[in-house]
Coordinates of C-alpha atoms and ligand atoms in Angstrom, one line a residue:
X1 CA 24.2 -9.1 8.3
X2 CA 25.6 -12.5 7.2
X3 CA 25.6 -15.5 9.4
X4 CA 29.0 -17.0 8.5
X5 CA 28.5 -20.0 10.7
X6 CA 25.3 -21.0 8.8
X7 CA 27.3 -20.9 5.5
X8 CA 30.2 -22.9 7.0
X9 CA 28.1 -25.7 8.4
X10 CA 26.3 -26.1 5.1
X11 CA 29.6 -26.1 3.2
X12 CA 33.1 -26.9 4.2
X13 CA 32.5 -27.7 7.9
X14 CA 29.4 -29.8 7.4
X15 CA 31.1 -33.1 8.5
X16 CA 33.0 -31.4 11.3
X17 CA 29.8 -29.9 12.8
X18 CA 28.1 -33.3 12.6
X19 CA 31.0 -35.2 14.3
X20 CA 31.2 -32.6 17.1
X21 CA 27.4 -32.4 17.5
X22 CA 27.4 -28.7 16.9
X23 CA 24.2 -26.9 15.8
X24 CA 23.5 -27.4 12.1
X25 CA 21.0 -24.8 11.0
X26 CA 19.9 -25.2 7.3
X27 CA 19.1 -22.6 4.8
X28 CA 15.3 -22.1 5.0
X29 CA 13.0 -22.4 2.0
X30 CA 11.4 -18.9 1.7
X31 CA 8.9 -17.5 -0.8
X32 CA 10.7 -17.5 -4.2
X33 CA 13.4 -19.9 -3.1
X34 CA 11.2 -22.9 -2.3
X35 CA 12.1 -25.7 -4.7
X36 CA 9.3 -26.8 -7.1
X37 CA 9.8 -30.4 -5.9
X38 CA 8.7 -29.3 -2.4
X39 CA 5.5 -27.7 -3.8
X40 CA 4.6 -30.9 -5.5
X41 CA 5.0 -33.1 -2.4
X42 CA 1.8 -34.3 -0.8
X43 CA 0.1 -33.0 2.3
X44 CA -1.0 -35.7 4.8
X45 CA -4.3 -34.8 6.5
X46 CA -5.0 -36.7 9.7
X47 CA -8.0 -36.7 12.0
X48 CA -10.9 -38.9 12.8
X49 CA -13.7 -36.2 12.8
X50 CA -15.6 -34.9 9.8
X51 CA -13.5 -31.8 9.8
X52 CA -10.5 -33.7 8.4
X53 CA -12.2 -34.9 5.3
X54 CA -13.7 -31.3 4.7
X55 CA -10.2 -29.9 5.0
X56 CA -8.7 -32.5 2.7
X57 CA -11.3 -31.6 0.1
X58 CA -10.4 -27.8 0.5
X59 CA -6.8 -28.6 -0.1
X60 CA -7.6 -30.7 -3.2
X61 CA -9.7 -27.9 -4.6
X62 CA -6.7 -25.7 -4.3
X63 CA -4.5 -28.0 -6.4
X64 CA -2.5 -29.7 -3.6
X65 CA -1.7 -33.4 -3.6
X66 CA -3.5 -34.8 -0.6
X67 CA -3.2 -38.1 1.3
X68 CA -5.3 -39.4 4.2
X69 CA -2.8 -42.2 5.0
X70 CA 1.0 -42.0 4.9
X71 CA 2.5 -44.1 2.0
X72 CA 5.8 -45.8 2.4
X73 CA 8.8 -44.1 0.9
X74 CA 6.8 -40.9 0.0
X75 CA 8.2 -37.5 1.2
X76 CA 5.6 -35.2 2.7
X77 CA 5.4 -31.4 2.3
X78 CA 3.2 -31.2 5.4
X79 CA 1.3 -33.1 8.0
X80 CA -2.0 -31.5 9.1
X81 CA -3.6 -32.9 12.3
X82 CA -7.3 -31.8 12.6
X83 CA -8.0 -32.2 16.3
X84 CA -11.2 -30.1 16.6
X85 CA -13.2 -33.2 17.5
X86 CA -11.2 -33.9 20.7
X87 CA -13.2 -33.6 24.0
X88 CA -10.9 -35.4 26.3
X89 CA -7.1 -35.8 26.4
X90 CA -7.6 -39.5 25.8
X91 CA -9.2 -38.7 22.4
X92 CA -5.8 -37.3 21.1
X93 CA -3.8 -40.6 21.2
X94 CA -4.7 -42.1 17.7
X95 CA -4.0 -38.9 15.7
X96 CA -0.9 -37.7 17.5
X97 CA 0.7 -41.1 17.3
X98 CA -0.1 -41.1 13.5
X99 CA 1.6 -37.7 13.3
X100 CA 4.7 -39.2 15.1
X101 CA 4.8 -42.2 12.8
X102 CA 4.7 -39.9 9.7
X103 CA 7.4 -37.5 10.9
X104 CA 10.3 -39.4 9.4
X105 CA 8.6 -38.9 6.0
X106 CA 8.5 -35.1 6.4
X107 CA 10.6 -33.2 3.8
X108 CA 13.3 -30.7 4.8
X109 CA 11.6 -27.4 5.7
X110 CA 8.3 -29.3 5.9
X111 CA 5.4 -28.4 8.1
X112 CA 3.4 -29.8 10.9
X113 CA 0.1 -27.9 11.5
X114 CA -2.4 -28.7 14.2
X115 CA -6.0 -27.4 13.9
X116 CA -8.0 -27.4 17.1
X117 CA -10.6 -25.5 19.2
X118 CA -9.1 -22.5 21.0
X119 CA -8.7 -23.0 24.8
X120 CA -11.5 -21.1 26.6
X121 CA -11.5 -21.6 30.4
X122 CA -14.7 -19.6 30.7
X123 CA -16.9 -21.7 28.4
X124 CA -15.3 -25.1 28.3
X125 CA -15.6 -27.9 30.8
X126 CA -12.4 -28.6 32.8
X127 CA -11.9 -31.7 30.6
X128 CA -12.4 -29.9 27.3
X129 CA -10.1 -27.1 28.5
X130 CA -7.5 -29.7 29.5
X131 CA -7.7 -31.1 26.0
X132 CA -7.6 -27.8 24.0
X133 CA -4.8 -26.4 26.2
X134 CA -3.0 -29.8 26.0
X135 CA -2.9 -29.5 22.2
X136 CA -0.9 -26.2 22.4
X137 CA 1.7 -28.0 24.6
X138 CA 1.8 -30.8 22.0
X139 CA 2.3 -28.5 19.1
X140 CA 5.0 -26.4 20.8
X141 CA 6.9 -29.6 21.8
X142 CA 6.7 -31.0 18.2
X143 CA 8.2 -27.7 17.1
X144 CA 11.1 -28.2 19.4
X145 CA 11.7 -31.7 17.9
X146 CA 11.7 -30.5 14.3
X147 CA 15.0 -30.8 12.3
X148 CA 16.3 -29.5 8.9
X149 CA 14.3 -26.3 8.8
X150 CA 10.9 -28.0 9.5
X151 CA 8.4 -26.1 11.7
X152 CA 5.2 -26.9 13.7
X153 CA 2.4 -24.4 14.3
X154 CA -1.2 -24.4 15.2
X155 CA -4.5 -22.8 14.1
X156 CA -7.0 -22.2 16.9
X157 CA -10.7 -22.0 16.1
X158 CA -12.3 -19.5 18.5
X159 CA -16.0 -19.8 17.8
X160 CA -15.6 -20.5 14.1
X161 CA -15.4 -23.6 12.0
X162 CA -12.9 -24.9 9.5
X163 CA -14.6 -23.0 6.6
X164 CA -13.8 -19.5 8.0
X165 CA -11.9 -17.5 5.4
X166 CA -9.0 -16.8 7.8
X167 CA -8.5 -20.5 8.4
X168 CA -7.7 -20.8 4.7
X169 CA -5.4 -17.8 4.7
X170 CA -3.7 -19.1 7.9
X171 CA -3.2 -22.5 6.2
X172 CA -1.7 -20.9 3.0
X173 CA 0.7 -18.8 5.2
X174 CA 1.8 -21.7 7.4
X175 CA 2.2 -24.1 4.5
X176 CA 4.3 -21.7 2.4
X177 CA 7.8 -20.4 2.5
X178 CA 6.2 -17.1 3.8
X179 CA 6.3 -18.6 7.3
X180 CA 9.8 -20.0 7.1
X181 CA 10.9 -18.5 10.4
X182 CA 7.6 -19.0 12.3
X183 CA 7.6 -22.1 14.6
X184 CA 5.8 -23.1 17.8
X185 CA 3.2 -20.4 17.3
X186 CA -0.6 -20.2 17.0
X187 CA -3.0 -18.2 14.8
X188 CA -6.3 -17.7 16.5
X189 CA -9.2 -17.2 14.1
X190 CA -12.1 -15.6 16.0
X191 CA -14.5 -14.5 13.2
X192 CA -15.8 -15.2 9.7
X193 CA -14.5 -11.8 8.6
X194 CA -12.4 -11.5 5.5
X195 CA -12.3 -12.7 2.0
X196 CA -11.7 -16.3 1.1
X197 CA -8.5 -16.4 -0.9
X198 CA -7.5 -19.4 -2.9
X199 CA -3.9 -20.6 -2.5
X200 CA -3.1 -19.2 -6.0
X201 CA -4.5 -15.8 -5.0
X202 CA -2.6 -15.8 -1.8
X203 CA 0.7 -16.6 -3.5
X204 CA 0.3 -14.2 -6.5
X205 CA 2.2 -11.0 -6.8
X206 CA 1.9 -7.5 -8.4
X207 CA -1.5 -6.6 -9.8
X208 CA -2.8 -10.1 -9.1
X209 CA -1.4 -10.0 -5.6
X210 CA -3.5 -10.3 -2.4
X211 CA -2.9 -6.6 -1.6
X212 CA -3.7 -5.2 -5.0
X213 CA -5.5 -1.9 -5.1
X214 CA -4.8 -1.1 -1.4
X215 CA -2.7 1.8 0.1
X216 CA -0.3 1.0 2.8
X217 CA 1.6 3.4 5.2
X218 CA 4.8 1.9 6.6
X219 CA 6.8 3.8 9.3
X220 CA 10.6 3.4 9.6
X221 CA 10.7 2.3 6.0
X222 CA 14.2 3.6 5.1
X223 CA 16.1 0.5 6.2
X224 CA 16.1 -2.9 7.9
X225 CA 12.8 -4.5 8.6
X226 CA 10.8 -1.5 7.5
X227 CA 12.4 -1.4 4.1
X228 CA 11.7 -5.1 3.7
X229 CA 8.0 -4.6 4.7
X230 CA 7.6 -1.8 2.2
X231 CA 9.1 -3.9 -0.6
X232 CA 7.0 -6.9 0.3
X233 CA 3.7 -5.0 0.5
X234 CA 4.5 -3.5 -2.9
X235 CA 5.4 -7.0 -4.3
X236 CA 2.0 -8.2 -3.2
X237 CA 0.3 -5.3 -5.0
X238 CA -0.1 -2.4 -2.5
X239 CA 0.8 1.2 -3.2
X240 CA 3.2 2.2 -0.4
X241 CA 3.8 5.5 1.4
X242 CA 7.0 5.1 3.4
X243 CA 7.7 7.3 6.4
X244 CA 11.0 7.9 8.1
X245 CA 13.1 10.6 9.8
X246 CA 14.4 13.5 7.6
X247 CA 18.0 12.4 8.2
X248 CA 17.1 9.0 6.6
X249 CA 15.5 10.8 3.7
X250 CA 17.9 9.7 1.0
X251 CA 17.7 6.0 2.0
X252 CA 13.9 6.3 2.2
X253 CA 13.8 7.8 -1.3
X254 CA 15.9 4.9 -2.7
X255 CA 13.5 2.3 -1.3
X256 CA 10.4 4.2 -2.5
X257 CA 11.9 4.7 -6.0
X258 CA 12.6 1.0 -6.2
X259 CA 9.0 0.1 -5.5
X260 CA 7.1 3.0 -7.1
X261 CA 6.0 4.3 -3.7
X262 CA 5.9 7.8 -2.1
X263 CA 8.4 9.1 0.6
X264 CA 7.2 11.1 3.6
X265 CA 10.0 12.5 5.7
X266 CA 8.6 12.8 9.2
X267 CA 9.3 12.2 12.9
X268 CA 6.4 10.1 14.0
X269 CA 6.6 11.6 17.5
X270 CA 5.8 15.1 16.3
X271 CA 2.4 16.4 17.3
X272 CA 1.4 17.0 13.6
X273 CA 2.5 13.5 12.4
X274 CA -1.1 12.2 12.0
X275 CA -2.0 15.3 9.9
X276 CA 1.1 14.9 7.7
X277 CA 0.3 11.3 7.1
X278 CA -3.3 12.2 6.3
X279 CA -2.1 14.9 3.8
X280 CA 0.3 12.4 2.1
X281 CA -2.5 9.8 1.9
X282 CA -5.1 12.1 0.3
X283 CA -7.8 9.6 1.4
X284 CA -8.4 6.8 3.9
X285 CA -5.7 4.2 4.7
X286 CA -6.2 0.5 4.0
X287 CA -3.0 -0.8 5.7
X288 CA -0.9 0.8 8.4
X289 CA 2.3 -0.7 9.6
X290 CA 3.8 0.8 12.8
X291 CA 7.4 -0.4 12.3
X292 CA 9.6 2.6 13.4
X293 CA 11.3 1.7 16.6
X294 CA 14.4 2.5 18.6
X295 CA 16.5 1.0 21.4
X296 CA 18.3 3.0 24.1
X297 CA 19.5 0.1 26.3
X298 CA 20.7 0.7 30.0
X299 CA 20.2 -1.2 33.2
X300 CA 17.4 0.5 35.1
X301 CA 19.8 1.7 37.9
X302 CA 21.5 3.8 35.2
X303 CA 18.5 4.8 33.2
X304 CA 18.0 8.5 32.6
X305 CA 14.9 10.3 31.5
X306 CA 16.1 10.9 28.0
X307 CA 16.6 7.2 27.3
X308 CA 13.4 6.1 28.9
X309 CA 11.2 8.9 27.4
X310 CA 12.5 8.6 23.8
X311 CA 11.9 4.9 23.6
X312 CA 8.3 5.2 25.0
X313 CA 7.7 8.2 22.6
X314 CA 8.7 6.4 19.4
X315 CA 7.8 2.8 20.1
X316 CA 4.4 3.2 21.7
X317 CA 3.1 6.7 22.3
X318 CA 3.4 7.7 18.6
X319 CA 1.4 4.8 17.3
X320 CA -1.3 5.2 20.0
X321 CA -1.6 8.9 18.9
X322 CA -1.7 8.1 15.2
X323 CA -4.3 5.3 15.6
X324 CA -6.5 7.5 17.7
X325 CA -6.3 10.6 15.4
X326 CA -6.9 8.6 12.2
X327 CA -9.9 6.8 13.8
X328 CA -11.3 10.2 15.1
X329 CA -11.1 11.7 11.6
X330 CA -12.6 8.6 10.0
X331 CA -9.5 7.9 8.0
X332 CA -9.3 4.2 8.4
X333 CA -10.9 2.7 5.3
X334 CA -13.6 0.0 5.7
X335 CA -11.7 -3.2 6.3
X336 CA -8.5 -1.3 7.3
X337 CA -5.8 -3.5 8.8
X338 CA -3.1 -2.4 11.2
X339 CA 0.0 -4.4 12.0
X340 CA 2.5 -3.2 14.7
X341 CA 6.0 -4.3 15.6
X342 CA 6.2 -5.7 19.1
X343 CA 9.2 -7.8 20.2
X344 CA 9.9 -11.0 22.1
X345 CA 11.5 -8.6 24.7
X346 CA 8.0 -7.3 25.3
X347 CA 6.8 -10.9 26.1
X348 CA 9.8 -12.2 28.2
X349 CA 11.4 -9.0 29.4
X350 CA 15.1 -8.4 28.7
X351 CA 18.0 -7.4 30.9
X352 CA 19.0 -3.8 30.1
X353 CA 15.8 -3.2 28.2
X354 CA 13.2 -2.0 30.7
X355 CA 12.3 0.9 28.5
X356 CA 12.1 -1.1 25.3
X357 CA 10.3 -4.1 26.9
X358 CA 7.7 -1.7 28.4
X359 CA 7.1 -0.1 25.0
X360 CA 6.8 -3.4 23.2
X361 CA 4.6 -5.0 25.9
X362 CA 2.6 -1.8 25.5
X363 CA 2.2 -2.6 21.8
X364 CA 0.7 -6.0 22.6
X365 CA -1.7 -4.4 25.0
X366 CA -2.7 -1.6 22.6
X367 CA -3.3 -4.2 19.9
X368 CA -5.5 -6.4 22.0
X369 CA -7.5 -3.5 23.3
X370 CA -8.1 -1.9 19.8
X371 CA -9.4 -5.2 18.2
X372 CA -13.1 -4.4 18.8
X373 CA -12.9 -1.0 17.2
X374 CA -11.2 -2.4 14.1
X375 CA -13.6 -5.3 13.9
X376 CA -16.5 -2.7 13.9
X377 CA -15.0 -1.3 10.6
X378 CA -14.7 -4.8 9.2
X379 CA -10.9 -4.7 9.7
X380 CA -8.4 -6.0 12.2
X381 CA -5.3 -5.0 14.2
X382 CA -2.5 -7.4 15.1
X383 CA 1.1 -7.3 16.2
X384 CA 4.3 -9.2 15.2
X385 CA 6.9 -10.0 17.9
X386 CA 10.2 -10.7 16.1
X387 CA 12.9 -12.5 17.9
X388 CA 16.5 -12.2 16.7
X389 CA 16.4 -10.6 13.2
X390 CA 19.6 -9.9 11.2
X391 CA 19.5 -6.0 10.9
X392 CA 21.6 -3.0 11.8
X393 CA 19.9 -3.1 15.3
X394 CA 21.2 -6.6 16.1
X395 CA 24.5 -6.0 14.3
X396 CA 25.3 -3.7 17.2
X397 CA 25.2 -6.6 19.7
X398 CA 28.6 -7.9 21.0
X399 CA 29.9 -10.7 18.8
X400 CA 29.5 -13.5 21.3
X401 CA 26.0 -12.5 22.5
X402 CA 25.0 -12.3 18.8
X403 CA 26.3 -15.8 18.1
X404 CA 24.4 -17.2 21.1
X405 CA 21.2 -15.3 20.3
X406 CA 21.2 -16.8 16.8
X407 CA 21.5 -20.4 18.0
X408 CA 18.9 -20.1 20.8
X409 CA 16.0 -21.0 18.7
X410 CA 14.5 -24.2 17.3
X411 CA 15.7 -23.2 13.8
X412 CA 19.2 -22.4 15.3
X413 CA 19.6 -19.2 13.3
X414 CA 18.5 -15.5 13.2
X415 CA 15.6 -14.5 11.0
X416 CA 15.8 -12.2 8.0
X417 CA 13.8 -8.9 7.6
X418 CA 11.8 -10.7 4.9
X419 CA 10.5 -13.2 7.5
X420 CA 8.9 -10.4 9.4
X421 CA 7.7 -8.7 6.2
X422 CA 6.0 -11.9 5.0
X423 CA 4.1 -12.3 8.3
X424 CA 3.0 -8.6 8.0
X425 CA 1.9 -9.1 4.4
X426 CA -0.2 -12.1 5.5
X427 CA -1.8 -10.2 8.4
X428 CA -2.5 -7.2 6.1
X429 CA -4.3 -9.4 3.6
X430 CA -8.1 -9.4 3.3
X431 CA -8.0 -13.1 4.0
X432 CA -6.7 -12.5 7.5
X433 CA -9.4 -10.2 8.9
X434 CA -10.8 -13.0 11.1
X435 CA -7.5 -12.9 13.1
X436 CA -7.7 -9.9 15.4
X437 CA -6.0 -8.5 18.4
X438 CA -3.3 -11.2 18.3
X439 CA 0.5 -11.1 18.6
X440 CA 2.3 -13.5 16.3
X441 CA 5.9 -14.3 17.1
X442 CA 8.4 -14.5 14.2
X443 CA 11.3 -15.9 16.1
X444 CA 12.1 -19.5 15.0
X445 CA 10.7 -20.6 18.4
X446 CA 13.3 -18.6 20.3
X447 CA 13.8 -20.0 23.8
X448 CA 13.4 -16.4 25.2
X449 CA 9.8 -16.1 26.5
X450 CA 8.9 -19.4 24.9
Ligands
NAD1 P1 16.3 -0.1 12.4 O1 16.9 0.7 13.5 O2 17.2 -0.8 11.4 O3 15.2 0.8 11.6 C1 14.3 1.5 12.3 C2 13.8 2.7 11.4 O4 12.9 3.5 12.1 C3 15.0 3.6 10.9 O5 15.0 3.8 9.5 C4 14.7 4.8 11.7 O6 15.2 6.0 11.1 C5 13.2 4.8 11.8 N1 12.8 5.7 13.0 C6 13.3 5.7 14.2 N2 12.6 6.7 14.9 C7 11.7 7.3 14.1 C8 10.8 8.3 14.2 N3 10.7 9.0 15.4 N4 10.1 8.7 13.2 C9 10.2 8.0 12.0 N5 11.0 7.0 11.8 C10 11.8 6.6 12.8 O7 15.4 -1.2 13.2 P2 14.9 -2.7 12.7 O8 15.8 -3.7 13.3 O9 14.6 -2.7 11.3 O10 13.5 -2.8 13.6 C11 12.3 -2.4 13.0 C12 11.2 -2.7 14.1 O11 11.3 -4.0 14.5 C13 11.4 -1.9 15.4 O12 10.1 -1.5 15.9 C14 12.1 -2.8 16.3 O13 11.9 -2.5 17.7 C15 11.4 -4.1 15.9 N6 12.2 -5.3 16.3 C16 13.4 -5.6 15.7 C17 14.1 -6.7 16.0 C18 15.4 -7.1 15.4 O14 16.0 -8.2 15.8 N7 16.0 -6.3 14.6 C19 13.6 -7.6 17.0 C20 12.3 -7.3 17.6 C21 11.7 -6.2 17.2

């Protein structure tokens, strides 16, 4: 689905939009469309603790241009504020003010990234908790102030230090065009699990890609977000088995032919779905993406059993059953990673979507509760909560609602299926196994449930 307004305000109506103070979303730099000039721009690392210098050294080793002080007239690719030393809100002032002073030097589609200790009310003093929680408010507010496609996100250290492999993977993801539509969000790294990927390894594709040699099952792969996920996992080196309804068989075959994958026509709600998936796999699964989902919107007063039950069956009951049966049969490989599709409706609730929001909040709960089991196998399970993504699902919205939904985010536009797919590729990579039980929003910092 094309966002005509976005093309107009970046073309013939640029001046008119500026004069009238209308939203002026920009085309985002995504993986593959990020200009080489941006890649060469330096990263400014700020922070008074020893962590900042260690991080600057890590970035240098990965071939990035690094600065410890802003230099006049130089455009920055990113500003990274290492705030893990802060014990009291008063400790933040020097570094956050330096971030502020450097913001005018940030390139279009640049990044602000904070790195700090995860808030932990059980184990931190009230003053420490006020500081760590305070940093999340700071980061979210910076994200709201970003312009020209720039974003702000945070990495939270939960019992790990800056050298954890998943801190590196989270940094590569947040610095790159793979996170173009992620803003105002946090990635919590809670263990040293996972492989340390260099920036080059993380950004490679095909046989050299971060998913090379791994088998991925993607449900709902015939179109929309699912097709983008399948294509992206294959781009990053995985062998993909795409699952979809028999009536979507032809579209599914086209996607799988394009990427050298395998089609499996299957209704995931059928009792024998786990067995059919097992048969198609012929061995344990490395990556499982629960993407198939449906909407059957109605106000609760008009909701009938068919609409309620079908949404629960596809969106949550099927994945609960498939996870349980594969685990029971020992069919999750060592280090297996699962990523499920939730939704911002599951976080904020949504009028006319009691059934859908229940199912998607259920995904968030299932994910958090399954984390320990997956960690025990050396793997992880996480969810993605997309906001407004340009697909057949959102094309069905009334025109005006669709226009408003697009602009109601800090990036003032809808996301593309590829934005969700990139986040899934990152969470399915071996570098991300230290991130577990989390839900990451891919929503351009949508105001809904913010
Ligand atoms: P879509 O309707 O375009 O595609 C969904 C796919 O799932 C279809 O190919 C469909 O045939 C398949 N499917 C449905 N029921 C199935 C079943 N029982 N068995 C096997 N396959 C089945 O949807 P989309 O917009 O690409 O969304 C994909 C996922 O992302 C869904 O889980 C959706 O809830 C979630 N999501 C989408 C958005 C958005 O803005 N589009 C926002 C938040 C979350």
